[in-house]
Amino acid sequence: MKRTVGLGVLAVISAVAVTASACSSPRPCAGVGVTSQVGVMFLQQGYTDLAGASYELCAGGKCVKDKLEQEDITQVSLRLPDDVGPDLGTVRFRVTPKGGGRPEIDASSEVKLTHQSDGCGGGAYSEGLAFTKEGGLTTKIPPSVTAAWRDHLRSLASPSESA
């Protein structure tokens, strides 16, 4: 129950923030609500236990590193500078098992970013990718990844069994 209420409160706060932003006025409001970034949805299906494995996502000369939790699908993202343009170049995604010295996953893809408008005359460049064991790293999101992400979001919005 707590998760449902939390998501509802977050949605209301987001709606109020957009309504109260400069977008409702004649003043410029470039960049409201959009971020330059690249993200990867990663299906862990087909791999051994990746709990505690480290990941690294790199693009445009920047990297983000962190640890994975064991879950069906994981989303990782890398914020890019606001002045990034559409020609990003190579995105590299690596996953190294806990205690392992060699990456189990080391995939890269050439990526062109897509402009996302903020509805106020500004915006940012971003792109979403997916990684699956079968398909590698791609900007074409497979239906299996879309379905897994939808299930994940539903599980977050549903009351937990322990509540």
PDB file of C-alpha atoms in Angstrom:
ATOM      1  CA  MET A   1       0.000   0.000   0.000  1.00  0.00           C
ATOM      2  CA  LYS A   2       2.845   2.376   0.825  1.00  0.00           C
ATOM      3  CA  ARG A   3       4.312   2.074  -2.688  1.00  0.00           C
ATOM      4  CA  THR A   4       0.987   2.920  -4.355  1.00  0.00           C
ATOM      5  CA  VAL A   5       0.519   5.994  -2.181  1.00  0.00           C
ATOM      6  CA  GLY A   6       4.139   7.043  -2.768  1.00  0.00           C
ATOM      7  CA  LEU A   7       3.797   6.774  -6.546  1.00  0.00           C
ATOM      8  CA  GLY A   8       0.518   8.707  -6.449  1.00  0.00           C
ATOM      9  CA  VAL A   9       2.095  11.492  -4.406  1.00  0.00           C
ATOM     10  CA  LEU A  10       5.057  11.592  -6.814  1.00  0.00           C
ATOM     11  CA  ALA A  11       2.703  11.908  -9.808  1.00  0.00           C
ATOM     12  CA  VAL A  12       0.790  14.779  -8.171  1.00  0.00           C
ATOM     13  CA  ILE A  13       4.009  16.613  -7.244  1.00  0.00           C
ATOM     14  CA  SER A  14       5.300  16.202 -10.813  1.00  0.00           C
ATOM     15  CA  ALA A  15       2.056  17.551 -12.278  1.00  0.00           C
ATOM     16  CA  VAL A  16       2.079  20.554  -9.935  1.00  0.00           C
ATOM     17  CA  ALA A  17       5.737  21.275 -10.731  1.00  0.00           C
ATOM     18  CA  VAL A  18       5.077  21.276 -14.478  1.00  0.00           C
ATOM     19  CA  THR A  19       1.950  23.426 -14.095  1.00  0.00           C
ATOM     20  CA  ALA A  20       3.725  25.915 -11.853  1.00  0.00           C
ATOM     21  CA  SER A  21       6.850  26.051 -14.018  1.00  0.00           C
ATOM     22  CA  ALA A  22       7.777  28.786 -16.422  1.00  0.00           C
ATOM     23  CA  CYS A  23       6.020  26.798 -19.186  1.00  0.00           C
ATOM     24  CA  SER A  24       2.754  28.423 -18.188  1.00  0.00           C
ATOM     25  CA  SER A  25       4.246  31.877 -18.646  1.00  0.00           C
ATOM     26  CA  PRO A  26       5.538  33.684 -21.737  1.00  0.00           C
ATOM     27  CA  ARG A  27       9.112  33.580 -20.325  1.00  0.00           C
ATOM     28  CA  PRO A  28      11.639  31.082 -21.743  1.00  0.00           C
ATOM     29  CA  CYS A  29      11.773  27.756 -19.905  1.00  0.00           C
ATOM     30  CA  ALA A  30      14.296  25.677 -21.860  1.00  0.00           C
ATOM     31  CA  GLY A  31      15.280  22.412 -20.244  1.00  0.00           C
ATOM     32  CA  VAL A  32      12.269  22.020 -17.943  1.00  0.00           C
ATOM     33  CA  GLY A  33      11.581  18.349 -17.349  1.00  0.00           C
ATOM     34  CA  VAL A  34      14.101  16.824 -19.774  1.00  0.00           C
ATOM     35  CA  THR A  35      17.656  15.635 -19.225  1.00  0.00           C
ATOM     36  CA  SER A  36      20.426  14.798 -21.654  1.00  0.00           C
ATOM     37  CA  GLN A  37      21.204  11.159 -20.960  1.00  0.00           C
ATOM     38  CA  VAL A  38      21.670   7.663 -22.277  1.00  0.00           C
ATOM     39  CA  GLY A  39      20.023   4.727 -20.526  1.00  0.00           C
ATOM     40  CA  VAL A  40      20.170   0.947 -20.776  1.00  0.00           C
ATOM     41  CA  MET A  41      17.464  -1.524 -19.760  1.00  0.00           C
ATOM     42  CA  PHE A  42      19.242  -4.779 -18.998  1.00  0.00           C
ATOM     43  CA  LEU A  43      17.593  -8.200 -18.852  1.00  0.00           C
ATOM     44  CA  GLN A  44      19.526 -10.400 -16.426  1.00  0.00           C
ATOM     45  CA  GLN A  45      17.848 -13.539 -17.806  1.00  0.00           C
ATOM     46  CA  GLY A  46      20.383 -16.121 -18.945  1.00  0.00           C
ATOM     47  CA  TYR A  47      23.119 -15.049 -16.543  1.00  0.00           C
ATOM     48  CA  THR A  48      24.186 -16.541 -13.240  1.00  0.00           C
ATOM     49  CA  ASP A  49      23.713 -14.576 -10.025  1.00  0.00           C
ATOM     50  CA  LEU A  50      24.630 -10.969 -10.792  1.00  0.00           C
ATOM     51  CA  ALA A  51      23.750  -9.592  -7.350  1.00  0.00           C
ATOM     52  CA  GLY A  52      26.657  -7.372  -6.337  1.00  0.00           C
ATOM     53  CA  ALA A  53      28.203  -7.390  -9.809  1.00  0.00           C
ATOM     54  CA  SER A  54      29.588  -4.048 -10.884  1.00  0.00           C
ATOM     55  CA  TYR A  55      28.446  -2.271 -14.021  1.00  0.00           C
ATOM     56  CA  GLU A  56      29.930   0.530 -16.021  1.00  0.00           C
ATOM     57  CA  LEU A  57      28.066   2.589 -18.622  1.00  0.00           C
ATOM     58  CA  CYS A  58      30.208   4.961 -20.694  1.00  0.00           C
ATOM     59  CA  ALA A  59      29.398   7.451 -23.449  1.00  0.00           C
ATOM     60  CA  GLY A  60      30.674  10.814 -24.622  1.00  0.00           C
ATOM     61  CA  GLY A  61      33.802  10.591 -22.464  1.00  0.00           C
ATOM     62  CA  LYS A  62      31.787  10.089 -19.258  1.00  0.00           C
ATOM     63  CA  CYS A  63      31.085   6.938 -17.234  1.00  0.00           C
ATOM     64  CA  VAL A  64      28.846   5.847 -14.392  1.00  0.00           C
ATOM     65  CA  LYS A  65      29.699   2.850 -12.200  1.00  0.00           C
ATOM     66  CA  ASP A  66      27.668   1.069  -9.561  1.00  0.00           C
ATOM     67  CA  LYS A  67      26.554  -2.361  -8.304  1.00  0.00           C
ATOM     68  CA  LEU A  68      23.670  -4.468  -9.608  1.00  0.00           C
ATOM     69  CA  GLU A  69      20.924  -6.058  -7.580  1.00  0.00           C
ATOM     70  CA  GLN A  70      19.563  -9.444  -8.565  1.00  0.00           C
ATOM     71  CA  GLU A  71      16.359  -8.638 -10.452  1.00  0.00           C
ATOM     72  CA  ASP A  72      14.735  -9.556 -13.740  1.00  0.00           C
ATOM     73  CA  ILE A  73      15.341  -6.164 -15.327  1.00  0.00           C
ATOM     74  CA  THR A  74      17.594  -3.289 -14.373  1.00  0.00           C
ATOM     75  CA  GLN A  75      17.701   0.245 -15.723  1.00  0.00           C
ATOM     76  CA  VAL A  76      20.942   2.202 -15.598  1.00  0.00           C
ATOM     77  CA  SER A  77      21.504   5.687 -16.955  1.00  0.00           C
ATOM     78  CA  LEU A  78      24.282   8.149 -17.567  1.00  0.00           C
ATOM     79  CA  ARG A  79      23.577  11.854 -17.467  1.00  0.00           C
ATOM     80  CA  LEU A  80      25.241  13.757 -20.279  1.00  0.00           C
ATOM     81  CA  PRO A  81      26.203  17.443 -20.450  1.00  0.00           C
ATOM     82  CA  ASP A  82      23.297  19.751 -21.319  1.00  0.00           C
ATOM     83  CA  ASP A  83      25.115  20.949 -24.438  1.00  0.00           C
ATOM     84  CA  VAL A  84      25.534  17.465 -25.947  1.00  0.00           C
ATOM     85  CA  GLY A  85      24.397  17.141 -29.550  1.00  0.00           C
ATOM     86  CA  PRO A  86      22.935  14.236 -31.510  1.00  0.00           C
ATOM     87  CA  ASP A  87      26.279  12.667 -32.523  1.00  0.00           C
ATOM     88  CA  LEU A  88      27.202  10.817 -29.323  1.00  0.00           C
ATOM     89  CA  GLY A  89      29.291   7.999 -30.785  1.00  0.00           C
ATOM     90  CA  THR A  90      29.978   4.772 -28.911  1.00  0.00           C
ATOM     91  CA  VAL A  91      28.058   3.659 -25.831  1.00  0.00           C
ATOM     92  CA  ARG A  92      29.773   0.887 -23.863  1.00  0.00           C
ATOM     93  CA  PHE A  93      28.124  -1.318 -21.231  1.00  0.00           C
ATOM     94  CA  ARG A  94      30.167  -3.670 -19.027  1.00  0.00           C
ATOM     95  CA  VAL A  95      29.167  -5.983 -16.189  1.00  0.00           C
ATOM     96  CA  THR A  96      31.786  -7.700 -14.018  1.00  0.00           C
ATOM     97  CA  PRO A  97      30.624 -10.403 -11.580  1.00  0.00           C
ATOM     98  CA  LYS A  98      31.289  -9.847  -7.883  1.00  0.00           C
ATOM     99  CA  GLY A  99      34.841 -10.935  -7.169  1.00  0.00           C
ATOM    100  CA  GLY A 100      35.548 -11.367 -10.893  1.00  0.00           C
ATOM    101  CA  GLY A 101      38.341  -9.582 -12.659  1.00  0.00           C
ATOM    102  CA  ARG A 102      37.036  -9.992 -16.184  1.00  0.00           C
ATOM    103  CA  PRO A 103      33.725  -8.579 -17.466  1.00  0.00           C
ATOM    104  CA  GLU A 104      31.022 -11.140 -18.225  1.00  0.00           C
ATOM    105  CA  ILE A 105      29.366  -8.536 -20.445  1.00  0.00           C
ATOM    106  CA  ASP A 106      31.315  -6.073 -22.564  1.00  0.00           C
ATOM    107  CA  ALA A 107      29.101  -4.628 -25.287  1.00  0.00           C
ATOM    108  CA  SER A 108      29.140  -1.432 -27.298  1.00  0.00           C
ATOM    109  CA  SER A 109      26.971   0.247 -29.893  1.00  0.00           C
ATOM    110  CA  GLU A 110      27.182   3.369 -32.027  1.00  0.00           C
ATOM    111  CA  VAL A 111      24.391   5.711 -30.936  1.00  0.00           C
ATOM    112  CA  LYS A 112      22.826   8.844 -32.352  1.00  0.00           C
ATOM    113  CA  LEU A 113      20.833  10.763 -29.731  1.00  0.00           C
ATOM    114  CA  THR A 114      17.235  11.870 -30.229  1.00  0.00           C
ATOM    115  CA  HIS A 115      16.039  15.371 -29.316  1.00  0.00           C
ATOM    116  CA  GLN A 116      13.375  15.394 -26.599  1.00  0.00           C
ATOM    117  CA  SER A 117      11.379  18.634 -26.462  1.00  0.00           C
ATOM    118  CA  ASP A 118      10.422  20.165 -23.132  1.00  0.00           C
ATOM    119  CA  GLY A 119       7.302  21.670 -24.729  1.00  0.00           C
ATOM    120  CA  CYS A 120       8.653  25.173 -24.135  1.00  0.00           C
ATOM    121  CA  GLY A 121      11.048  25.633 -27.037  1.00  0.00           C
ATOM    122  CA  GLY A 122      13.989  23.833 -25.405  1.00  0.00           C
ATOM    123  CA  GLY A 123      14.904  20.276 -24.729  1.00  0.00           C
ATOM    124  CA  ALA A 124      17.711  17.759 -24.450  1.00  0.00           C
ATOM    125  CA  TYR A 125      19.277  14.871 -26.341  1.00  0.00           C
ATOM    126  CA  SER A 126      18.866  11.334 -25.075  1.00  0.00           C
ATOM    127  CA  GLU A 127      18.529   7.718 -26.164  1.00  0.00           C
ATOM    128  CA  GLY A 128      17.340   4.491 -24.615  1.00  0.00           C
ATOM    129  CA  LEU A 129      19.021   1.171 -25.295  1.00  0.00           C
ATOM    130  CA  ALA A 130      18.403  -2.406 -24.269  1.00  0.00           C
ATOM    131  CA  PHE A 131      20.788  -5.225 -23.502  1.00  0.00           C
ATOM    132  CA  THR A 132      19.853  -8.885 -23.737  1.00  0.00           C
ATOM    133  CA  LYS A 133      22.105 -11.924 -23.846  1.00  0.00           C
ATOM    134  CA  GLU A 134      20.666 -12.872 -27.232  1.00  0.00           C
ATOM    135  CA  GLY A 135      20.544  -9.442 -28.856  1.00  0.00           C
ATOM    136  CA  GLY A 136      23.422  -7.536 -27.275  1.00  0.00           C
ATOM    137  CA  LEU A 137      23.285  -3.754 -26.873  1.00  0.00           C
ATOM    138  CA  THR A 138      20.786  -2.109 -29.209  1.00  0.00           C
ATOM    139  CA  THR A 139      18.587   0.954 -29.633  1.00  0.00           C
ATOM    140  CA  LYS A 140      15.800  -1.307 -30.936  1.00  0.00           C
ATOM    141  CA  ILE A 141      14.035  -2.306 -27.716  1.00  0.00           C
ATOM    142  CA  PRO A 142      12.916  -5.961 -28.006  1.00  0.00           C
ATOM    143  CA  PRO A 143       9.342  -6.836 -26.963  1.00  0.00           C
ATOM    144  CA  SER A 144      10.728  -9.051 -24.161  1.00  0.00           C
ATOM    145  CA  VAL A 145      12.436  -6.025 -22.589  1.00  0.00           C
ATOM    146  CA  THR A 146       9.319  -3.870 -22.933  1.00  0.00           C
ATOM    147  CA  ALA A 147       7.202  -6.587 -21.291  1.00  0.00           C
ATOM    148  CA  ALA A 148       9.709  -7.104 -18.453  1.00  0.00           C
ATOM    149  CA  TRP A 149       9.859  -3.343 -17.783  1.00  0.00           C
ATOM    150  CA  ARG A 150       6.049  -3.093 -17.764  1.00  0.00           C
ATOM    151  CA  ASP A 151       5.869  -5.996 -15.264  1.00  0.00           C
ATOM    152  CA  HIS A 152       8.541  -4.343 -13.117  1.00  0.00           C
ATOM    153  CA  LEU A 153       6.624  -1.052 -13.005  1.00  0.00           C
ATOM    154  CA  ARG A 154       3.391  -2.859 -12.120  1.00  0.00           C
ATOM    155  CA  SER A 155       5.157  -4.636  -9.252  1.00  0.00           C
ATOM    156  CA  LEU A 156       6.308  -1.270  -7.893  1.00  0.00           C
ATOM    157  CA  ALA A 157       2.772   0.128  -8.044  1.00  0.00           C
ATOM    158  CA  SER A 158       1.201  -2.926  -6.399  1.00  0.00           C
ATOM    159  CA  PRO A 159       0.951  -3.322  -2.641  1.00  0.00           C
ATOM    160  CA  SER A 160       3.653  -5.640  -1.374  1.00  0.00           C
ATOM    161  CA  GLU A 161       2.641  -8.980   0.084  1.00  0.00           C
ATOM    162  CA  SER A 162       4.218  -8.063   3.414  1.00  0.00           C
ATOM    163  CA  ALA A 163       2.200  -4.840   3.779  1.00  0.00           C
TER     164      ALA A 163
END
